[in-house]
GROMACS .gro file of C-alpha atoms in nm:
model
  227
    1UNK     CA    1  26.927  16.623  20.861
    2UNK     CA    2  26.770  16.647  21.221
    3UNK     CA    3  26.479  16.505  21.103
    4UNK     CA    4  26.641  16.180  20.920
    5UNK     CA    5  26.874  16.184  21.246
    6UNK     CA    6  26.544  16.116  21.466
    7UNK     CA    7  26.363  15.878  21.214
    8UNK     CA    8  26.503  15.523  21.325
    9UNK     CA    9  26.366  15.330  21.036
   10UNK     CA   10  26.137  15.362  20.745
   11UNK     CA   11  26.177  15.615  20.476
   12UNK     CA   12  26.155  15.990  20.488
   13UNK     CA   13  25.988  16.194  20.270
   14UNK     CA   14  26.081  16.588  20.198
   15UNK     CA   15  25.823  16.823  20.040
   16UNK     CA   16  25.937  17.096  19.907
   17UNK     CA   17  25.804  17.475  20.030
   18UNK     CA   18  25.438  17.452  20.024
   19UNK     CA   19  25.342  17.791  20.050
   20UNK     CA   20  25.073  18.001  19.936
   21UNK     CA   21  24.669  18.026  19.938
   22UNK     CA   22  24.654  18.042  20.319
   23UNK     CA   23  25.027  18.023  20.400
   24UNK     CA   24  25.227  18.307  20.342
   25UNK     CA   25  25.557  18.349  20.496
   26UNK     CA   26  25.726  18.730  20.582
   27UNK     CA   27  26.016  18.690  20.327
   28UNK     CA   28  25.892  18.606  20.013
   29UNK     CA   29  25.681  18.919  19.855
   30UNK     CA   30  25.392  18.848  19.702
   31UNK     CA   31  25.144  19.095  19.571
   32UNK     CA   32  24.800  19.072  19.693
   33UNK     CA   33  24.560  18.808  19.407
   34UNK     CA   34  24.208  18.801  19.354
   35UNK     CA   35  24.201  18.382  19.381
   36UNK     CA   36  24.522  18.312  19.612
   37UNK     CA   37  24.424  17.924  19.627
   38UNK     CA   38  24.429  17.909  19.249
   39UNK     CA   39  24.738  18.163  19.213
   40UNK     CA   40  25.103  18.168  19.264
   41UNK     CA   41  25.134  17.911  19.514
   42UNK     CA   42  25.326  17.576  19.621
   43UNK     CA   43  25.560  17.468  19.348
   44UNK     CA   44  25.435  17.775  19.100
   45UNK     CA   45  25.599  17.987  19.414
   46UNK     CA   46  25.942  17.786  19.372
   47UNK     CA   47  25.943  17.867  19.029
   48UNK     CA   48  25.917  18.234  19.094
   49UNK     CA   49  26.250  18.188  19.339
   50UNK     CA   50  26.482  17.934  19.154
   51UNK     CA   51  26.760  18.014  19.380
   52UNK     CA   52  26.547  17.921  19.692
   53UNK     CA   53  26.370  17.647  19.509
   54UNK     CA   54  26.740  17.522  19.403
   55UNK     CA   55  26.888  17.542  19.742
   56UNK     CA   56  26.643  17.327  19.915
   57UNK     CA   57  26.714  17.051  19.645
   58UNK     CA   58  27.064  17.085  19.731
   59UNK     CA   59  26.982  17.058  20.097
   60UNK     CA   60  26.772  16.744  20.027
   61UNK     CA   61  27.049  16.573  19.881
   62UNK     CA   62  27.302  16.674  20.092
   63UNK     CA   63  27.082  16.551  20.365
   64UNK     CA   64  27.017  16.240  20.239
   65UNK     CA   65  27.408  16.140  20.263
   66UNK     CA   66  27.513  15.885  20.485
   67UNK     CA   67  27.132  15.748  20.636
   68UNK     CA   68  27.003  15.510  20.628
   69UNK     CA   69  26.667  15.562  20.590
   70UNK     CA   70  26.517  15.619  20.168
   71UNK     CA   71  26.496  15.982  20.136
   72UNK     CA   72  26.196  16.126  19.889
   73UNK     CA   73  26.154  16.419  19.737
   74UNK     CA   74  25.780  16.542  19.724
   75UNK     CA   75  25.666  16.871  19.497
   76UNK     CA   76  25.338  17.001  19.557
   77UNK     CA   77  25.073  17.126  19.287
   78UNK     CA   78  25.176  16.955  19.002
   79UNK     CA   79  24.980  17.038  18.680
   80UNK     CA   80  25.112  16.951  18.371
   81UNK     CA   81  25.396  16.750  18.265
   82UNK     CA   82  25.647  17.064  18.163
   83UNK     CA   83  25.624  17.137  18.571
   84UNK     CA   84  25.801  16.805  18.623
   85UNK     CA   85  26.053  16.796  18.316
   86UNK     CA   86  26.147  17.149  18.494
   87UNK     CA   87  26.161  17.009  18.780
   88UNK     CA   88  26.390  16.736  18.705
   89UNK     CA   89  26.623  17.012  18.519
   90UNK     CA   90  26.636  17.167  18.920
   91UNK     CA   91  26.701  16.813  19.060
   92UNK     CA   92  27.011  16.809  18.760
   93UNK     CA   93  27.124  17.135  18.873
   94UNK     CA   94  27.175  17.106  19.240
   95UNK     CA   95  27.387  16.739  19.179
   96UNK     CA   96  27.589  16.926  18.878
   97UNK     CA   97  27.631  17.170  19.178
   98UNK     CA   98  27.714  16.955  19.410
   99UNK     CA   99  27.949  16.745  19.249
  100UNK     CA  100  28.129  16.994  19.146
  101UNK     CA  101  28.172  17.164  19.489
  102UNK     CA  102  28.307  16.823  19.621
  103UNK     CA  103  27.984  16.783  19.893
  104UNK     CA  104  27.908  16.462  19.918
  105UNK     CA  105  27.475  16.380  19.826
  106UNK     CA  106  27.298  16.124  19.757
  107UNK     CA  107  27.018  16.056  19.482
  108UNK     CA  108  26.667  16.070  19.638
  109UNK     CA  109  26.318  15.959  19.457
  110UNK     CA  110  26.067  16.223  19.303
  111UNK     CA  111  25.744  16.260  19.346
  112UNK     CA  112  25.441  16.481  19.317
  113UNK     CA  113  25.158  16.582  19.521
  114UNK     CA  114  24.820  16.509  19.287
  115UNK     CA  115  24.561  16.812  19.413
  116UNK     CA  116  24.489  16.948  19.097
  117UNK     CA  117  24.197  16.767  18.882
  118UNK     CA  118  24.407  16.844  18.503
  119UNK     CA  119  24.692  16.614  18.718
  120UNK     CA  120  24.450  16.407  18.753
  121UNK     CA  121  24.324  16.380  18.459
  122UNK     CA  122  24.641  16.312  18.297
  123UNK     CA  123  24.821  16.114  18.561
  124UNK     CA  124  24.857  15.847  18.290
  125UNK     CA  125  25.129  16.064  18.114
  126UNK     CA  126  25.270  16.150  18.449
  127UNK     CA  127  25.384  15.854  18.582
  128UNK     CA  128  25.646  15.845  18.372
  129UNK     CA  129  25.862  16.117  18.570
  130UNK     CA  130  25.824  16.059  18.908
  131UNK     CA  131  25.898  15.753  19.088
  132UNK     CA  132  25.584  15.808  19.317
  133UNK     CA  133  25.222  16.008  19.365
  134UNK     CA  134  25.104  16.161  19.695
  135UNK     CA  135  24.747  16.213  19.650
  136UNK     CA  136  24.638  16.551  19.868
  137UNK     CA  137  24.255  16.499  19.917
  138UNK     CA  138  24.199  16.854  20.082
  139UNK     CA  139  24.257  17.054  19.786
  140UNK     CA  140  24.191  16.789  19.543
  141UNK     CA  141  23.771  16.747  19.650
  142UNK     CA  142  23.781  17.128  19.686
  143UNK     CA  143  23.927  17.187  19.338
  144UNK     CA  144  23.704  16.902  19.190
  145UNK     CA  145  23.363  17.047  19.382
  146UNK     CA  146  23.460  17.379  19.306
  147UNK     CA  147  23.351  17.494  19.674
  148UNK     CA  148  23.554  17.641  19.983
  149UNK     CA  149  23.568  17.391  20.256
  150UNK     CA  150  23.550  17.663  20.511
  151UNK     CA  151  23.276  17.845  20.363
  152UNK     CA  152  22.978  17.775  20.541
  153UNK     CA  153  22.751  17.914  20.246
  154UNK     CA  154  22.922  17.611  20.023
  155UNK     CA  155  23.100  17.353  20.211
  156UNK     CA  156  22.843  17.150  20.189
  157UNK     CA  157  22.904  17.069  19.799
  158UNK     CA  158  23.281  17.000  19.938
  159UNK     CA  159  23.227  16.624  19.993
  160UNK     CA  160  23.490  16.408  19.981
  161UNK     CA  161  23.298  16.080  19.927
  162UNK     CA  162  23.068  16.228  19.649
  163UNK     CA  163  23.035  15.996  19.318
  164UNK     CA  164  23.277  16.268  19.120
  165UNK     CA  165  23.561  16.217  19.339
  166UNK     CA  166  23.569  15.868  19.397
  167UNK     CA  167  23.542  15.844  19.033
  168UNK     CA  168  23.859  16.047  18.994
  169UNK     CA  169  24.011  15.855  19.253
  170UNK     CA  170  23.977  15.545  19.115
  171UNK     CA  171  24.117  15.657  18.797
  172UNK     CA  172  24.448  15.767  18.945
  173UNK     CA  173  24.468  15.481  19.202
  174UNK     CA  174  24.413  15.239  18.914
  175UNK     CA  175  24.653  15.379  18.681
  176UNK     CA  176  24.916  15.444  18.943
  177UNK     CA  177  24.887  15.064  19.023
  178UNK     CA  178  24.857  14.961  18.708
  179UNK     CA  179  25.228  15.154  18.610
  180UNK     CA  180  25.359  14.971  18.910
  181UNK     CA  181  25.403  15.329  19.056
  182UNK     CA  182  25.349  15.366  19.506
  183UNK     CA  183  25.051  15.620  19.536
  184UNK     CA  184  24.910  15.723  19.876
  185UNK     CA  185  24.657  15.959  20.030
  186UNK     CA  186  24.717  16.203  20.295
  187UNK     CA  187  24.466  16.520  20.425
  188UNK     CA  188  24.126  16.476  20.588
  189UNK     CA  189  24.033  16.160  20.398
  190UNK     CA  190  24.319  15.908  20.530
  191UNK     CA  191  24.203  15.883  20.844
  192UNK     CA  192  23.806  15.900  20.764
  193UNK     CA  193  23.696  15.542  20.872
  194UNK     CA  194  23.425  15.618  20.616
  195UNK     CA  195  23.674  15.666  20.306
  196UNK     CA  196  23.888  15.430  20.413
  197UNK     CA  197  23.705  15.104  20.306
  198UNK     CA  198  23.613  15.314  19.954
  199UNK     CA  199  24.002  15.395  19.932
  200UNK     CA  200  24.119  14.998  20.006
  201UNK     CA  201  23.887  14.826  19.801
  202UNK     CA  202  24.004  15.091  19.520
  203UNK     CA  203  24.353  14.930  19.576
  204UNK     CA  204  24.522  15.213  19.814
  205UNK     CA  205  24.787  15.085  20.104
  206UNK     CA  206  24.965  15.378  20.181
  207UNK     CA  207  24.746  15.613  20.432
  208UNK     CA  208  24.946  15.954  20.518
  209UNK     CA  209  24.735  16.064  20.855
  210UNK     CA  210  24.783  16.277  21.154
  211UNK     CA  211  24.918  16.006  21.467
  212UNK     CA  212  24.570  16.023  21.657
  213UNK     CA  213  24.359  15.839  21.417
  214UNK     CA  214  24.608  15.497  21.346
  215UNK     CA  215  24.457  15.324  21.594
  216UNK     CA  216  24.127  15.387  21.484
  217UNK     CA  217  24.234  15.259  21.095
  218UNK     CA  218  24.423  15.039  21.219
  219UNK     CA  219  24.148  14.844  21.414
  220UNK     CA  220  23.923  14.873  21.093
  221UNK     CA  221  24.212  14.739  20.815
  222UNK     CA  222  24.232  14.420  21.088
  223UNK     CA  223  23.835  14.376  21.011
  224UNK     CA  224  23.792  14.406  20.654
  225UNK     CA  225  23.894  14.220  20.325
  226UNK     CA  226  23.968  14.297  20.038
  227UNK     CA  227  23.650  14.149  19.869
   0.00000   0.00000   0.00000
């Protein structure tokens, strides 16, 4: 509530604990994997702790009572379509809860963070359970590449702007646009003045980027066209 508190206008949006790979955090247990970045991680995590997973739904909702700024709901790691029917039986839940218990919530939008290239591949069946798509670039060129970013012996096949990835790109911008559904970009390629132009022309207009490089974008949307 802090947060929507210091947001004066525009809408907020909540993802959900994104842990995992290389985020851990003290209290939740997890045994030692061979692959952590292709384990039990982000919303496969959540599932593991429904009560925590269900609690920070509840705390969404509640939180989103009495702003006035749209509050969204963002999962991360979505891979097949039974993770979002589940998830919408959690979102159910936690207003059955609520309602219940008298606490006043209000109804926020869902959405899912596309990193994972079977997402991807399927977005077309997706769409119809979310309201909106977050693509996350970082772990979507390094799960498409196969090839550890941060692994000097490889990261050179982690390319961002190779012909695979913009393919796949295209395909999910076009579809989301097509299904009249908001898609966006965040991670390292949002606020690449080289991807950006790729990323436009593709049909993108929602850029998710640290502060420091707006004014850089900025000053390069004023100087291009669509065409």
């Amino acid at each position: 509530r802090s947060v929507l508190d210091a947001v004066s206008r525009g809408p907020v949006t909540i993802r959900t604990l994104d842990v995992g790979g290389d985020k851990s955090i003290p209290f939740l247990t997890q045994a030692p994997e061979a692959n952590p970045f292709m384990g039990l991680r982000s919303i496969r995590l959540s599932f593991e702790y429904p009560d925590l997973f269900l609690q920070q739904i509840r705390a969404a909702l509640r939180a989103a009572h009495g702003v006035d700024q749209e509050v969204k709901l963002l999962f991360p790691m979505i891979t097949t379509r039974e993770e979002l029917l589940r998830i919408h039986e959690f979102v159910d839940e936690a207003r059955a809860n609520l309602h219940a218990a008298r606490v006043p919530f209000r109804a926020v939008k869902i959405g899912m963070m596309l990193e994972v290239p079977a997402a991807a591949v399927m977005i077309d069946r997706l769409l119809a359970h979310v309201d909106f798509v977050s693509i996350g670039s970082n772990d979507l060129v390094q799960y498409l590449t196969a090839a550890d970013r941060d692994n000097p012996k490889v990261s050179h096949l982690c390319q961002a702007l190779c012909p695979a990835v913009l393919r796949v790109l295209q395909h999910v911008i076009s579809t989301c646009c097509e299904a009249k559904k908001p898609v966006a970009v965040c991670g390292e390629m949002a606020g690449s003045p080289r991807a950006f132009p790729l990323l436009f022309g593709m049909g993108l207009r929602t850029f998710s980027m640290s502060s420091s490089f707006i004014p850089a974008i900025r000053d390069l949307a004023a100087h291009v066209s669509v065409s």
